[in-house]
PDB file of C-alpha atoms in Angstrom:
ATOM      1  CA  MET A   1      -4.558 -25.997  43.158  1.00  0.00           C
ATOM      2  CA  ARG A   2      -1.787 -24.771  40.838  1.00  0.00           C
ATOM      3  CA  ASN A   3      -1.471 -26.004  37.366  1.00  0.00           C
ATOM      4  CA  ARG A   4       1.626 -28.014  36.599  1.00  0.00           C
ATOM      5  CA  THR A   5       3.711 -27.119  33.662  1.00  0.00           C
ATOM      6  CA  THR A   6       3.446 -29.222  30.526  1.00  0.00           C
ATOM      7  CA  GLY A   7       6.244 -31.238  28.859  1.00  0.00           C
ATOM      8  CA  THR A   8       6.919 -28.334  26.510  1.00  0.00           C
ATOM      9  CA  ASN A   9       7.303 -25.862  29.410  1.00  0.00           C
ATOM     10  CA  GLU A  10       4.627 -23.645  27.803  1.00  0.00           C
ATOM     11  CA  LYS A  11       2.951 -22.018  30.828  1.00  0.00           C
ATOM     12  CA  LYS A  12      -0.747 -22.869  31.149  1.00  0.00           C
ATOM     13  CA  SER A  13      -3.009 -23.219  28.195  1.00  0.00           C
ATOM     14  CA  SER A  14      -3.305 -19.422  27.493  1.00  0.00           C
ATOM     15  CA  HIS A  15      -0.836 -17.482  25.581  1.00  0.00           C
ATOM     16  CA  ARG A  16      -1.831 -14.206  27.052  1.00  0.00           C
ATOM     17  CA  PHE A  17       1.213 -12.132  28.060  1.00  0.00           C
ATOM     18  CA  ASN A  18       2.028 -11.798  31.779  1.00  0.00           C
ATOM     19  CA  PRO A  19       0.904  -8.357  32.987  1.00  0.00           C
ATOM     20  CA  ARG A  20       4.155  -8.120  35.002  1.00  0.00           C
ATOM     21  CA  ILE A  21       6.266  -8.137  31.841  1.00  0.00           C
ATOM     22  CA  ARG A  22       9.940  -7.290  32.456  1.00  0.00           C
ATOM     23  CA  LEU A  23      11.863  -5.101  30.108  1.00  0.00           C
ATOM     24  CA  MET A  24      12.425  -6.424  26.622  1.00  0.00           C
ATOM     25  CA  GLU A  25      15.552  -5.655  24.716  1.00  0.00           C
ATOM     26  CA  THR A  26      15.554  -4.749  20.976  1.00  0.00           C
ATOM     27  CA  ARG A  27      18.248  -7.320  20.311  1.00  0.00           C
ATOM     28  CA  GLN A  28      16.026  -9.998  21.835  1.00  0.00           C
ATOM     29  CA  LEU A  29      13.128  -9.053  19.578  1.00  0.00           C
ATOM     30  CA  LEU A  30      15.525  -8.940  16.582  1.00  0.00           C
ATOM     31  CA  ALA A  31      16.698 -12.532  17.377  1.00  0.00           C
ATOM     32  CA  PHE A  32      13.132 -13.566  17.642  1.00  0.00           C
ATOM     33  CA  THR A  33      12.038 -12.106  14.295  1.00  0.00           C
ATOM     34  CA  THR A  34      15.153 -13.461  12.550  1.00  0.00           C
ATOM     35  CA  VAL A  35      14.455 -17.025  13.814  1.00  0.00           C
ATOM     36  CA  VAL A  36      10.965 -16.658  12.469  1.00  0.00           C
ATOM     37  CA  GLN A  37      12.255 -15.391   9.114  1.00  0.00           C
ATOM     38  CA  THR A  38      15.027 -17.966   8.709  1.00  0.00           C
ATOM     39  CA  GLY A  39      13.237 -20.916  10.330  1.00  0.00           C
ATOM     40  CA  SER A  40      16.059 -21.898  12.566  1.00  0.00           C
ATOM     41  CA  PHE A  41      18.361 -20.787  15.395  1.00  0.00           C
ATOM     42  CA  THR A  42      21.502 -21.605  13.440  1.00  0.00           C
ATOM     43  CA  LYS A  43      20.430 -19.639  10.307  1.00  0.00           C
ATOM     44  CA  ALA A  44      19.486 -16.711  12.548  1.00  0.00           C
ATOM     45  CA  ALA A  45      22.841 -16.687  14.192  1.00  0.00           C
ATOM     46  CA  ALA A  46      24.557 -16.596  10.769  1.00  0.00           C
ATOM     47  CA  THR A  47      22.221 -13.736   9.536  1.00  0.00           C
ATOM     48  CA  LEU A  48      22.944 -11.650  12.740  1.00  0.00           C
ATOM     49  CA  ASN A  49      26.660 -12.529  12.677  1.00  0.00           C
ATOM     50  CA  CYS A  50      26.689 -14.078  16.165  1.00  0.00           C
ATOM     51  CA  SER A  51      26.761 -17.598  17.713  1.00  0.00           C
ATOM     52  CA  GLN A  52      23.911 -19.945  17.977  1.00  0.00           C
ATOM     53  CA  PRO A  53      24.034 -20.043  21.762  1.00  0.00           C
ATOM     54  CA  THR A  54      23.736 -16.292  21.773  1.00  0.00           C
ATOM     55  CA  ILE A  55      20.537 -16.514  19.780  1.00  0.00           C
ATOM     56  CA  THR A  56      19.217 -19.265  22.224  1.00  0.00           C
ATOM     57  CA  THR A  57      20.157 -17.097  25.205  1.00  0.00           C
ATOM     58  CA  ARG A  58      18.388 -14.047  23.796  1.00  0.00           C
ATOM     59  CA  ILE A  59      15.161 -16.020  22.979  1.00  0.00           C
ATOM     60  CA  LYS A  60      15.266 -17.640  26.421  1.00  0.00           C
ATOM     61  CA  ALA A  61      15.587 -14.222  27.988  1.00  0.00           C
ATOM     62  CA  LEU A  62      12.706 -12.820  25.938  1.00  0.00           C
ATOM     63  CA  GLU A  63      10.474 -15.791  26.889  1.00  0.00           C
ATOM     64  CA  GLU A  64      11.304 -15.229  30.642  1.00  0.00           C
ATOM     65  CA  ALA A  65      10.581 -11.566  30.345  1.00  0.00           C
ATOM     66  CA  LEU A  66       7.128 -12.242  28.682  1.00  0.00           C
ATOM     67  CA  GLY A  67       6.243 -15.289  30.776  1.00  0.00           C
ATOM     68  CA  VAL A  68       5.421 -17.396  27.736  1.00  0.00           C
ATOM     69  CA  VAL A  69       7.026 -19.917  25.400  1.00  0.00           C
ATOM     70  CA  LEU A  70       7.660 -18.560  21.865  1.00  0.00           C
ATOM     71  CA  PHE A  71       8.919 -21.656  19.987  1.00  0.00           C
ATOM     72  CA  ARG A  72       8.249 -25.377  20.250  1.00  0.00           C
ATOM     73  CA  ARG A  73      11.328 -27.541  19.418  1.00  0.00           C
ATOM     74  CA  LEU A  74      10.207 -30.422  17.057  1.00  0.00           C
ATOM     75  CA  PRO A  75      12.188 -33.216  15.537  1.00  0.00           C
ATOM     76  CA  ARG A  76      12.125 -31.464  12.230  1.00  0.00           C
ATOM     77  CA  GLY A  77      12.771 -27.927  13.318  1.00  0.00           C
ATOM     78  CA  ILE A  78      10.921 -25.249  15.336  1.00  0.00           C
ATOM     79  CA  GLN A  79       7.333 -24.031  15.339  1.00  0.00           C
ATOM     80  CA  MET A  80       5.926 -20.746  16.795  1.00  0.00           C
ATOM     81  CA  THR A  81       3.554 -21.064  19.597  1.00  0.00           C
ATOM     82  CA  SER A  82       0.331 -18.980  19.591  1.00  0.00           C
ATOM     83  CA  ALA A  83       2.069 -16.459  21.868  1.00  0.00           C
ATOM     84  CA  GLY A  84       4.858 -16.242  19.255  1.00  0.00           C
ATOM     85  CA  VAL A  85       2.278 -15.586  16.518  1.00  0.00           C
ATOM     86  CA  GLU A  86       0.749 -12.839  18.618  1.00  0.00           C
ATOM     87  CA  LEU A  87       4.089 -11.188  19.510  1.00  0.00           C
ATOM     88  CA  LEU A  88       5.391 -11.108  15.945  1.00  0.00           C
ATOM     89  CA  PRO A  89       3.716  -8.000  14.495  1.00  0.00           C
ATOM     90  CA  PHE A  90       4.485  -6.062  17.688  1.00  0.00           C
ATOM     91  CA  ALA A  91       8.139  -7.203  17.644  1.00  0.00           C
ATOM     92  CA  ARG A  92       8.562  -6.121  14.018  1.00  0.00           C
ATOM     93  CA  ASN A  93       6.944  -2.704  14.683  1.00  0.00           C
ATOM     94  CA  ILE A  94       9.214  -2.074  17.822  1.00  0.00           C
ATOM     95  CA  ILE A  95      12.366  -2.874  15.747  1.00  0.00           C
ATOM     96  CA  ASN A  96      11.135  -0.571  12.883  1.00  0.00           C
ATOM     97  CA  LEU A  97      10.360   2.287  15.303  1.00  0.00           C
ATOM     98  CA  THR A  98      13.664   1.768  17.131  1.00  0.00           C
ATOM     99  CA  GLU A  99      15.570   2.164  13.869  1.00  0.00           C
ATOM    100  CA  LYS A 100      13.547   5.192  12.854  1.00  0.00           C
ATOM    101  CA  ALA A 101      14.279   6.755  16.138  1.00  0.00           C
ATOM    102  CA  ARG A 102      17.907   6.118  15.832  1.00  0.00           C
ATOM    103  CA  LYS A 103      18.142   7.548  12.355  1.00  0.00           C
ATOM    104  CA  ALA A 104      16.132  10.573  13.303  1.00  0.00           C
ATOM    105  CA  ILE A 105      18.494  11.381  16.132  1.00  0.00           C
ATOM    106  CA  THR A 106      21.683  10.923  14.060  1.00  0.00           C
ATOM    107  CA  MET A 107      20.199  12.903  11.081  1.00  0.00           C
ATOM    108  CA  ASN A 108      18.888  15.784  13.193  1.00  0.00           C
ATOM    109  CA  GLY A 109      15.407  15.673  11.578  1.00  0.00           C
ATOM    110  CA  GLU A 110      16.705  15.812   8.032  1.00  0.00           C
ATOM    111  CA  PRO A 111      14.508  13.723   5.711  1.00  0.00           C
ATOM    112  CA  HIS A 112      16.299  10.390   5.169  1.00  0.00           C
ATOM    113  CA  GLY A 113      15.821   6.664   4.917  1.00  0.00           C
ATOM    114  CA  LYS A 114      13.695   4.483   2.621  1.00  0.00           C
ATOM    115  CA  LEU A 115      10.065   5.140   1.740  1.00  0.00           C
ATOM    116  CA  VAL A 116       8.084   2.273   0.204  1.00  0.00           C
ATOM    117  CA  ILE A 117       5.275   3.935  -1.717  1.00  0.00           C
ATOM    118  CA  GLY A 118       2.200   2.469  -3.422  1.00  0.00           C
ATOM    119  CA  SER A 119       0.566   4.051  -6.455  1.00  0.00           C
ATOM    120  CA  ALA A 120      -1.939   3.419  -9.140  1.00  0.00           C
ATOM    121  CA  GLN A 121      -0.232   2.876 -12.531  1.00  0.00           C
ATOM    122  CA  SER A 122      -1.861   5.876 -14.092  1.00  0.00           C
ATOM    123  CA  LEU A 123      -0.420   8.174 -11.329  1.00  0.00           C
ATOM    124  CA  THR A 124       3.030   6.554 -11.559  1.00  0.00           C
ATOM    125  CA  ASP A 125       3.320   7.109 -15.279  1.00  0.00           C
ATOM    126  CA  TYR A 126       1.445  10.392 -15.695  1.00  0.00           C
ATOM    127  CA  ARG A 127       1.737  12.315 -12.417  1.00  0.00           C
ATOM    128  CA  LEU A 128       4.507  11.143 -10.189  1.00  0.00           C
ATOM    129  CA  LEU A 129       7.699  11.064 -12.395  1.00  0.00           C
ATOM    130  CA  PRO A 130       8.378  14.830 -11.893  1.00  0.00           C
ATOM    131  CA  LEU A 131       7.840  14.265  -8.191  1.00  0.00           C
ATOM    132  CA  ILE A 132      10.312  11.456  -7.983  1.00  0.00           C
ATOM    133  CA  GLU A 133      12.915  13.549  -9.939  1.00  0.00           C
ATOM    134  CA  TYR A 134      12.340  16.398  -7.476  1.00  0.00           C
ATOM    135  CA  MET A 135      12.703  14.253  -4.470  1.00  0.00           C
ATOM    136  CA  CYS A 136      15.941  12.647  -5.722  1.00  0.00           C
ATOM    137  CA  TRP A 137      17.511  16.080  -6.271  1.00  0.00           C
ATOM    138  CA  ARG A 138      16.149  17.839  -3.193  1.00  0.00           C
ATOM    139  CA  TYR A 139      16.437  14.996  -0.651  1.00  0.00           C
ATOM    140  CA  PRO A 140      19.368  12.625  -1.756  1.00  0.00           C
ATOM    141  CA  SER A 141      19.203  10.848   1.632  1.00  0.00           C
ATOM    142  CA  VAL A 142      15.606   9.582   0.985  1.00  0.00           C
ATOM    143  CA  GLN A 143      15.464   6.350  -0.955  1.00  0.00           C
ATOM    144  CA  LEU A 144      12.159   5.904  -2.863  1.00  0.00           C
ATOM    145  CA  SER A 145      10.648   2.383  -3.810  1.00  0.00           C
ATOM    146  CA  LEU A 146       7.516   2.830  -5.865  1.00  0.00           C
ATOM    147  CA  HIS A 147       5.030  -0.089  -6.408  1.00  0.00           C
ATOM    148  CA  SER A 148       1.981  -0.003  -8.664  1.00  0.00           C
ATOM    149  CA  ARG A 149      -1.056  -1.802  -7.221  1.00  0.00           C
ATOM    150  CA  ASN A 150      -4.786  -1.164  -7.011  1.00  0.00           C
ATOM    151  CA  THR A 151      -6.174   1.309  -4.548  1.00  0.00           C
ATOM    152  CA  LEU A 152      -7.524  -1.183  -2.062  1.00  0.00           C
ATOM    153  CA  ASN A 153      -4.498  -3.213  -1.825  1.00  0.00           C
ATOM    154  CA  ASN A 154      -2.260  -0.109  -1.463  1.00  0.00           C
ATOM    155  CA  LEU A 155      -4.284   1.435   1.363  1.00  0.00           C
ATOM    156  CA  ASN A 156      -4.498  -1.925   3.205  1.00  0.00           C
ATOM    157  CA  SER A 157      -0.703  -2.308   2.842  1.00  0.00           C
ATOM    158  CA  VAL A 158      -0.305   1.227   4.231  1.00  0.00           C
ATOM    159  CA  ARG A 159      -2.468   0.307   7.231  1.00  0.00           C
ATOM    160  CA  ASP A 160      -0.521  -2.931   7.935  1.00  0.00           C
ATOM    161  CA  GLY A 161       2.920  -1.266   7.510  1.00  0.00           C
ATOM    162  CA  ALA A 162       3.973  -2.999   4.390  1.00  0.00           C
ATOM    163  CA  LEU A 163       3.824   0.414   2.580  1.00  0.00           C
ATOM    164  CA  ASP A 164       4.838   3.722   4.141  1.00  0.00           C
ATOM    165  CA  CYS A 165       2.317   5.762   2.089  1.00  0.00           C
ATOM    166  CA  ALA A 166       0.352   5.667  -1.148  1.00  0.00           C
ATOM    167  CA  PHE A 167      -0.987   7.749  -3.981  1.00  0.00           C
ATOM    168  CA  PHE A 168      -4.389   6.951  -5.117  1.00  0.00           C
ATOM    169  CA  ILE A 169      -7.435   8.160  -7.084  1.00  0.00           C
ATOM    170  CA  GLY A 170     -10.758   8.108  -5.129  1.00  0.00           C
ATOM    171  CA  ALA A 171     -13.593   9.976  -3.669  1.00  0.00           C
ATOM    172  CA  ILE A 172     -13.025  12.182  -0.560  1.00  0.00           C
ATOM    173  CA  GLU A 173     -14.113  10.134   2.444  1.00  0.00           C
ATOM    174  CA  PRO A 174     -12.685   9.167   5.848  1.00  0.00           C
ATOM    175  CA  ARG A 175     -10.276   6.295   5.772  1.00  0.00           C
ATOM    176  CA  GLU A 176      -9.789   4.428   9.020  1.00  0.00           C
ATOM    177  CA  GLY A 177      -6.325   4.618  10.437  1.00  0.00           C
ATOM    178  CA  LEU A 178      -5.043   6.855   7.663  1.00  0.00           C
ATOM    179  CA  GLU A 179      -4.274  10.525   7.237  1.00  0.00           C
ATOM    180  CA  THR A 180      -4.998  11.721   3.648  1.00  0.00           C
ATOM    181  CA  THR A 181      -4.460  14.978   1.695  1.00  0.00           C
ATOM    182  CA  VAL A 182      -6.011  15.928  -1.704  1.00  0.00           C
ATOM    183  CA  LEU A 183      -3.565  16.859  -4.340  1.00  0.00           C
ATOM    184  CA  CYS A 184      -5.850  17.733  -7.159  1.00  0.00           C
ATOM    185  CA  PRO A 185      -9.153  16.921  -8.795  1.00  0.00           C
ATOM    186  CA  GLU A 186      -8.709  14.007 -11.274  1.00  0.00           C
ATOM    187  CA  PRO A 187     -11.086  14.537 -14.192  1.00  0.00           C
ATOM    188  CA  LEU A 188     -12.283  11.308 -15.828  1.00  0.00           C
ATOM    189  CA  VAL A 189     -13.286  10.884 -19.550  1.00  0.00           C
ATOM    190  CA  MET A 190     -15.048   8.148 -21.346  1.00  0.00           C
ATOM    191  CA  VAL A 191     -13.162   7.310 -24.543  1.00  0.00           C
ATOM    192  CA  ALA A 192     -13.721   5.008 -27.626  1.00  0.00           C
ATOM    193  CA  GLY A 193     -11.734   4.290 -30.797  1.00  0.00           C
ATOM    194  CA  PRO A 194     -12.426   6.493 -33.905  1.00  0.00           C
ATOM    195  CA  SER A 195     -14.516   3.739 -35.585  1.00  0.00           C
ATOM    196  CA  HIS A 196     -16.697   2.917 -32.547  1.00  0.00           C
ATOM    197  CA  MET A 197     -20.400   3.448 -33.245  1.00  0.00           C
ATOM    198  CA  LEU A 198     -20.898   5.673 -30.042  1.00  0.00           C
ATOM    199  CA  THR A 199     -18.734   8.311 -31.526  1.00  0.00           C
ATOM    200  CA  GLN A 200     -21.475   9.262 -33.886  1.00  0.00           C
ATOM    201  CA  ARG A 201     -23.895  10.050 -31.046  1.00  0.00           C
ATOM    202  CA  GLN A 202     -24.577  13.546 -29.886  1.00  0.00           C
ATOM    203  CA  SER A 203     -25.418  12.209 -26.358  1.00  0.00           C
ATOM    204  CA  LEU A 204     -25.382   8.814 -24.648  1.00  0.00           C
ATOM    205  CA  THR A 205     -27.805   7.172 -22.586  1.00  0.00           C
ATOM    206  CA  GLU A 206     -27.304   4.657 -19.759  1.00  0.00           C
ATOM    207  CA  ASP A 207     -28.242   1.771 -21.999  1.00  0.00           C
ATOM    208  CA  ASP A 208     -25.619   3.039 -24.574  1.00  0.00           C
ATOM    209  CA  LEU A 209     -22.936   2.638 -21.991  1.00  0.00           C
ATOM    210  CA  THR A 210     -24.012  -0.561 -20.405  1.00  0.00           C
ATOM    211  CA  SER A 211     -24.550  -2.360 -23.695  1.00  0.00           C
ATOM    212  CA  SER A 212     -20.922  -1.654 -24.935  1.00  0.00           C
ATOM    213  CA  THR A 213     -18.001  -3.638 -23.791  1.00  0.00           C
ATOM    214  CA  LEU A 214     -16.266  -1.856 -20.960  1.00  0.00           C
ATOM    215  CA  ILE A 215     -12.481  -1.965 -20.774  1.00  0.00           C
ATOM    216  CA  ARG A 216     -11.109  -1.492 -17.359  1.00  0.00           C
ATOM    217  CA  ALA A 217      -7.825   0.305 -17.723  1.00  0.00           C
ATOM    218  CA  GLU A 218      -6.705  -0.362 -14.082  1.00  0.00           C
ATOM    219  CA  ASN A 219      -8.428  -3.431 -12.605  1.00  0.00           C
ATOM    220  CA  GLY A 220      -9.356  -2.587  -9.079  1.00  0.00           C
ATOM    221  CA  ALA A 221      -9.308   1.102  -9.531  1.00  0.00           C
ATOM    222  CA  SER A 222     -11.952   2.788  -7.212  1.00  0.00           C
ATOM    223  CA  TYR A 223     -13.465   4.971 -10.028  1.00  0.00           C
ATOM    224  CA  HIS A 224     -14.544   1.805 -11.903  1.00  0.00           C
ATOM    225  CA  GLU A 225     -16.568   0.750  -8.899  1.00  0.00           C
ATOM    226  CA  LEU A 226     -18.103   4.204  -8.619  1.00  0.00           C
ATOM    227  CA  PHE A 227     -18.975   4.215 -12.364  1.00  0.00           C
ATOM    228  CA  GLU A 228     -20.447   0.768 -12.400  1.00  0.00           C
ATOM    229  CA  HIS A 229     -22.448   1.368  -9.129  1.00  0.00           C
ATOM    230  CA  SER A 230     -23.886   4.555 -10.596  1.00  0.00           C
ATOM    231  CA  LEU A 231     -25.127   2.662 -13.746  1.00  0.00           C
ATOM    232  CA  GLY A 232     -26.210  -0.428 -11.928  1.00  0.00           C
ATOM    233  CA  TYR A 233     -23.873  -2.906 -13.697  1.00  0.00           C
ATOM    234  CA  ASP A 234     -24.666  -6.601 -13.158  1.00  0.00           C
ATOM    235  CA  ASP A 235     -24.112  -9.954 -14.864  1.00  0.00           C
ATOM    236  CA  THR A 236     -26.800  -9.169 -17.549  1.00  0.00           C
ATOM    237  CA  ARG A 237     -24.789  -6.221 -18.962  1.00  0.00           C
ATOM    238  CA  ALA A 238     -22.179  -6.219 -21.716  1.00  0.00           C
ATOM    239  CA  PRO A 239     -18.949  -8.019 -20.968  1.00  0.00           C
ATOM    240  CA  VAL A 240     -16.104  -6.290 -19.172  1.00  0.00           C
ATOM    241  CA  LEU A 241     -12.547  -6.690 -20.335  1.00  0.00           C
ATOM    242  CA  GLU A 242      -9.999  -6.372 -17.472  1.00  0.00           C
ATOM    243  CA  LEU A 243      -6.574  -5.088 -18.076  1.00  0.00           C
ATOM    244  CA  ASP A 244      -3.885  -4.055 -15.681  1.00  0.00           C
ATOM    245  CA  SER A 245      -1.974  -1.965 -17.954  1.00  0.00           C
ATOM    246  CA  VAL A 246      -3.095   1.613 -19.064  1.00  0.00           C
ATOM    247  CA  ASP A 247      -1.199   1.416 -22.321  1.00  0.00           C
ATOM    248  CA  ALA A 248      -2.758  -1.904 -23.159  1.00  0.00           C
ATOM    249  CA  ALA A 249      -6.202  -0.570 -22.387  1.00  0.00           C
ATOM    250  CA  LYS A 250      -5.737   2.388 -24.633  1.00  0.00           C
ATOM    251  CA  ARG A 251      -4.670   0.173 -27.526  1.00  0.00           C
ATOM    252  CA  ALA A 252      -7.609  -2.041 -27.093  1.00  0.00           C
ATOM    253  CA  VAL A 253     -10.024   0.908 -27.064  1.00  0.00           C
ATOM    254  CA  ALA A 254      -8.261   2.490 -30.120  1.00  0.00           C
ATOM    255  CA  SER A 255      -8.734  -0.873 -32.055  1.00  0.00           C
ATOM    256  CA  GLY A 256     -12.460  -0.721 -31.341  1.00  0.00           C
ATOM    257  CA  LEU A 257     -12.814  -3.507 -28.711  1.00  0.00           C
ATOM    258  CA  GLY A 258     -14.758  -1.351 -26.340  1.00  0.00           C
ATOM    259  CA  ILE A 259     -15.040   1.924 -24.307  1.00  0.00           C
ATOM    260  CA  ALA A 260     -13.114   2.906 -21.276  1.00  0.00           C
ATOM    261  CA  LEU A 261     -13.426   5.374 -18.515  1.00  0.00           C
ATOM    262  CA  MET A 262      -9.924   6.808 -17.753  1.00  0.00           C
ATOM    263  CA  PRO A 263      -8.195   9.727 -16.014  1.00  0.00           C
ATOM    264  CA  GLU A 264      -7.992  12.438 -18.664  1.00  0.00           C
ATOM    265  CA  VAL A 265      -4.413  12.974 -18.004  1.00  0.00           C
ATOM    266  CA  THR A 266      -3.517   9.456 -19.251  1.00  0.00           C
ATOM    267  CA  VAL A 267      -5.245   9.899 -22.699  1.00  0.00           C
ATOM    268  CA  ALA A 268      -4.565  13.590 -23.327  1.00  0.00           C
ATOM    269  CA  SER A 269      -2.111  12.925 -26.231  1.00  0.00           C
ATOM    270  CA  GLU A 270      -4.308  10.308 -27.900  1.00  0.00           C
ATOM    271  CA  LEU A 271      -7.323  12.635 -27.661  1.00  0.00           C
ATOM    272  CA  ALA A 272      -5.185  15.419 -29.190  1.00  0.00           C
ATOM    273  CA  ASP A 273      -4.114  13.426 -32.198  1.00  0.00           C
ATOM    274  CA  GLY A 274      -7.336  11.485 -32.833  1.00  0.00           C
ATOM    275  CA  ARG A 275      -6.304   8.049 -31.903  1.00  0.00           C
ATOM    276  CA  LEU A 276      -9.033   8.163 -29.190  1.00  0.00           C
ATOM    277  CA  VAL A 277     -12.338  10.064 -29.135  1.00  0.00           C
ATOM    278  CA  ARG A 278     -14.038  11.645 -26.128  1.00  0.00           C
ATOM    279  CA  LEU A 279     -17.560  10.417 -25.787  1.00  0.00           C
ATOM    280  CA  PRO A 280     -20.335  12.907 -24.888  1.00  0.00           C
ATOM    281  CA  TRP A 281     -20.864  11.689 -21.334  1.00  0.00           C
ATOM    282  CA  SER A 282     -19.586  12.767 -17.911  1.00  0.00           C
ATOM    283  CA  PRO A 283     -19.687  10.873 -14.647  1.00  0.00           C
ATOM    284  CA  THR A 284     -22.002  11.991 -11.884  1.00  0.00           C
ATOM    285  CA  PHE A 285     -19.343  11.535  -9.192  1.00  0.00           C
ATOM    286  CA  ARG A 286     -15.934  13.199  -8.698  1.00  0.00           C
ATOM    287  CA  VAL A 287     -12.577  11.635  -7.812  1.00  0.00           C
ATOM    288  CA  TYR A 288      -9.278  13.134  -6.631  1.00  0.00           C
ATOM    289  CA  THR A 289      -5.684  12.369  -6.619  1.00  0.00           C
ATOM    290  CA  GLN A 290      -4.792  11.869  -2.948  1.00  0.00           C
ATOM    291  CA  PHE A 291      -1.882  10.938  -0.764  1.00  0.00           C
ATOM    292  CA  GLY A 292      -2.290   8.730   2.306  1.00  0.00           C
ATOM    293  CA  TRP A 293      -0.155   7.600   5.132  1.00  0.00           C
ATOM    294  CA  ARG A 294      -0.640   5.900   8.499  1.00  0.00           C
ATOM    295  CA  GLN A 295      -1.555   8.198  11.368  1.00  0.00           C
ATOM    296  CA  ASP A 296       1.347   7.058  13.527  1.00  0.00           C
ATOM    297  CA  ASN A 297       3.817   7.878  10.665  1.00  0.00           C
ATOM    298  CA  SER A 298       2.859  11.539  10.623  1.00  0.00           C
ATOM    299  CA  THR A 299       6.138  12.697  12.289  1.00  0.00           C
ATOM    300  CA  ASN A 300       8.299  10.870   9.864  1.00  0.00           C
ATOM    301  CA  PRO A 301      10.460  13.643   8.158  1.00  0.00           C
ATOM    302  CA  ALA A 302      10.704  11.786   4.873  1.00  0.00           C
ATOM    303  CA  VAL A 303       6.811  11.441   4.774  1.00  0.00           C
ATOM    304  CA  THR A 304       6.373  15.032   5.577  1.00  0.00           C
ATOM    305  CA  ALA A 305       8.926  16.037   2.906  1.00  0.00           C
ATOM    306  CA  LEU A 306       7.025  13.878   0.336  1.00  0.00           C
ATOM    307  CA  VAL A 307       3.683  15.302   1.201  1.00  0.00           C
ATOM    308  CA  SER A 308       4.960  18.905   0.818  1.00  0.00           C
ATOM    309  CA  ALA A 309       6.791  18.010  -2.466  1.00  0.00           C
ATOM    310  CA  ALA A 310       3.882  16.218  -3.939  1.00  0.00           C
ATOM    311  CA  ALA A 311       1.519  19.168  -3.238  1.00  0.00           C
ATOM    312  CA  GLN A 312       3.911  21.557  -4.969  1.00  0.00           C
ATOM    313  CA  VAL A 313       4.722  19.418  -7.891  1.00  0.00           C
ATOM    314  CA  VAL A 314       1.185  18.212  -8.741  1.00  0.00           C
ATOM    315  CA  SER A 315      -0.104  21.745  -8.336  1.00  0.00           C
ATOM    316  CA  ASP A 316       2.522  23.124 -10.783  1.00  0.00           C
ATOM    317  CA  GLN A 317       1.687  20.194 -13.128  1.00  0.00           C
ATOM    318  CA  VAL A 318      -2.073  20.948 -13.098  1.00  0.00           C
ATOM    319  CA  ALA A 319      -1.407  24.677 -13.643  1.00  0.00           C
ATOM    320  CA  SER A 320       0.784  23.968 -16.657  1.00  0.00           C
ATOM    321  CA  LEU A 321      -2.084  21.979 -18.389  1.00  0.00           C
ATOM    322  CA  THR A 322      -4.809  24.694 -17.812  1.00  0.00           C
TER     323      THR A 322
END
């Protein structure tokens, strides 16, 4: 016996898409995502500069093509069905890819468009500014948007498409769904203020380190996790002061509040003029400045240009410091 349709016209109880899906149009998907974004058919019509009946027609055509209901009409507005929730990320990705394809054809492969990039603050401030300058001069059609976040958030955002790519410091290891390239080794140094008692030691033990207040220069940086794991940090150890700002961490260390493990490039000037002191300890692990992007974004000319430019600029930068 066939199931009868419900009062909401949502077909059956399952929201799985009909395997005999008819062709969807990009404009239908754009209408759908805009309705979701604005919360109403009327606002979506205004956003897309068309009439409300046009939006309704496109949504209805999309529902018929998929064999599902995407929205429930409620007294206080609209609500996505479970099928709508499932469709949304695919719709956004199709629209994004369509726009990229259109631009790639019209620009004949020349790097162009907007790149949303994640980076650790230490890299943004001490490694990437020359790269940004180079990209602006060499590829004026590429618009860069740089956001400083911790490594885990950056890489997750690259995977889900919120970021196009990311610079990060970490160990060399496979990263699911991502392509990565190593730009340079990133030496780490343990530093303290000139008045800190550990500056008087010829060598440091594990207890010396774990009994001192640790200042995290970039909360969430992967090298902190590697360091604390290597020394077996736990709740019985000395307190940890978490700071998101590299400059704030350096000031805290210089004033004697604790010690910090930081990329050497970020403290080079302070070590040179004596505001910070290098402690006689080296990590047992190595980390590298790396660049990562989603595997399905490998053919993006702007990403390719950025990878090539980053390799050249960072290489020149490292050579100038040796």
